[in-house]
mmCIF file of C-alpha atoms in Angstrom:
data_model
loop_
_atom_site.group_PDB
_atom_site.id
_atom_site.type_symbol
_atom_site.label_atom_id
_atom_site.label_comp_id
_atom_site.label_asym_id
_atom_site.label_seq_id
_atom_site.Cartn_x
_atom_site.Cartn_y
_atom_site.Cartn_z
ATOM 1 C CA ASP A 12 -0.015 0.021 -0.062
ATOM 2 C CA SER A 13 2.867 2.404 0.490
ATOM 3 C CA ILE A 14 4.110 1.839 -2.956
ATOM 4 C CA LEU A 15 0.864 2.578 -4.268
ATOM 5 C CA PHE A 16 0.435 5.862 -2.144
ATOM 6 C CA ASN A 17 3.765 6.877 -3.128
ATOM 7 C CA ASN A 18 2.895 6.402 -6.954
ATOM 8 C CA TYR A 19 -0.273 8.244 -6.023
ATOM 9 C CA ILE A 20 1.663 11.200 -4.744
ATOM 10 C CA THR A 21 4.070 11.297 -7.596
ATOM 11 C CA ALA A 22 1.459 11.220 -10.158
ATOM 12 C CA LYS A 23 -0.270 14.143 -8.245
ATOM 13 C CA HIS A 24 2.922 16.304 -8.535
ATOM 14 C CA SER A 25 3.377 15.180 -12.086
ATOM 15 C CA VAL A 26 -0.159 16.365 -13.169
ATOM 16 C CA GLN A 27 0.386 19.716 -11.319
ATOM 17 C CA THR A 28 3.597 20.241 -13.227
ATOM 18 C CA ALA A 29 2.221 19.149 -16.452
ATOM 19 C CA GLY A 30 -0.709 21.708 -15.836
ATOM 20 C CA GLN A 31 1.693 24.460 -15.395
ATOM 21 C CA ASN A 32 3.309 23.426 -18.575
ATOM 22 C CA LEU A 33 0.249 23.422 -20.391
ATOM 23 C CA LYS A 34 -0.663 26.895 -19.340
ATOM 24 C CA LEU A 35 2.752 28.094 -20.524
ATOM 25 C CA ALA A 36 2.213 26.472 -23.853
ATOM 26 C CA ASP A 37 -1.028 27.965 -24.220
ATOM 27 C CA GLU A 38 0.553 31.379 -23.563
ATOM 28 C CA ASN A 39 3.003 30.595 -26.091
ATOM 29 C CA VAL A 40 0.330 29.616 -28.747
ATOM 30 C CA GLN A 41 -1.294 33.261 -28.220
ATOM 31 C CA LEU A 42 1.962 35.049 -28.343
ATOM 32 C CA ALA A 43 2.643 33.072 -31.657
ATOM 33 C CA TYR A 44 -0.821 33.856 -33.017
ATOM 34 C CA SER A 45 -0.452 37.477 -32.246
ATOM 35 C CA LYS A 46 3.024 37.457 -34.020
ATOM 36 C CA TYR A 47 1.619 35.541 -36.970
ATOM 37 C CA SER A 48 -1.614 37.967 -37.248
ATOM 38 C CA GLU A 49 1.115 40.841 -37.221
ATOM 39 C CA GLY A 50 3.180 39.217 -39.890
ATOM 40 C CA LEU A 51 6.194 39.047 -37.666
ATOM 41 C CA ILE A 52 6.515 35.128 -37.992
ATOM 42 C CA GLY A 53 5.463 32.787 -40.636
ATOM 43 C CA LEU A 54 2.882 30.083 -40.762
ATOM 44 C CA ASP A 55 5.117 27.451 -40.393
ATOM 45 C CA ASN A 56 6.558 28.907 -36.998
ATOM 46 C CA TYR A 57 3.015 29.396 -35.760
ATOM 47 C CA ILE A 58 2.208 25.507 -36.570
ATOM 48 C CA SER A 59 5.226 24.663 -34.972
ATOM 49 C CA VAL A 60 4.407 26.367 -31.731
ATOM 50 C CA HIS A 61 1.100 24.886 -31.920
ATOM 51 C CA ASP A 62 2.198 21.314 -32.416
ATOM 52 C CA ASP A 63 4.429 21.937 -29.290
ATOM 53 C CA TYR A 64 1.381 22.929 -27.676
ATOM 54 C CA LEU A 65 -0.416 19.560 -28.779
ATOM 55 C CA ALA A 66 2.493 17.391 -27.398
ATOM 56 C CA VAL A 67 2.375 19.267 -23.990
ATOM 57 C CA GLU A 68 -1.406 18.950 -23.883
ATOM 58 C CA ASN A 69 -1.121 15.279 -24.768
ATOM 59 C CA GLN A 70 1.406 14.934 -21.850
ATOM 60 C CA TYR A 71 -0.841 16.556 -19.532
ATOM 61 C CA PHE A 72 -3.794 14.339 -20.233
ATOM 62 C CA SER A 73 -1.494 11.195 -19.912
ATOM 63 C CA ARG A 74 -0.266 12.501 -16.460
ATOM 64 C CA LEU A 75 -3.831 13.218 -15.169
ATOM 65 C CA SER A 76 -4.917 9.839 -16.462
ATOM 66 C CA ASP A 77 -2.217 8.159 -14.369
ATOM 67 C CA TYR A 78 -3.151 10.425 -11.284
ATOM 68 C CA LEU A 79 -7.000 9.470 -11.681
ATOM 69 C CA ILE A 80 -6.230 5.634 -11.978
ATOM 70 C CA HIS A 81 -3.970 5.761 -8.908
ATOM 71 C CA LYS A 82 -6.815 7.723 -7.072
ATOM 72 C CA ALA A 83 -9.465 5.203 -8.161
ATOM 73 C CA ILE A 84 -7.372 2.185 -6.981
ATOM 74 C CA ILE A 85 -7.040 3.999 -3.527
ATOM 75 C CA GLN A 86 -10.556 4.691 -3.238
ATOM 76 C CA SER A 87 -11.384 1.055 -4.315
ATOM 77 C CA ARG A 88 -9.323 -0.282 -1.438
ATOM 78 C CA ASN A 89 -10.765 1.911 1.015
ATOM 79 C CA ASN A 90 -14.454 0.942 0.268
#
């Protein structure tokens, strides 16, 4: 049970970090869109930034899934 709890805590911290990364990636996309709209960067640069955002978003959902799985296992054992 201690290993499960440690995995839960690790997953919780990972999802928090991934959430912060997602927020930063979203800010980068907004900034890149503004630059693209003003003609300061090309479409390829904007798409690259957006692609990075999608990778970070995927990582966030993966971490969230891990966290929720560990949480559900702990809850099921307590019932």
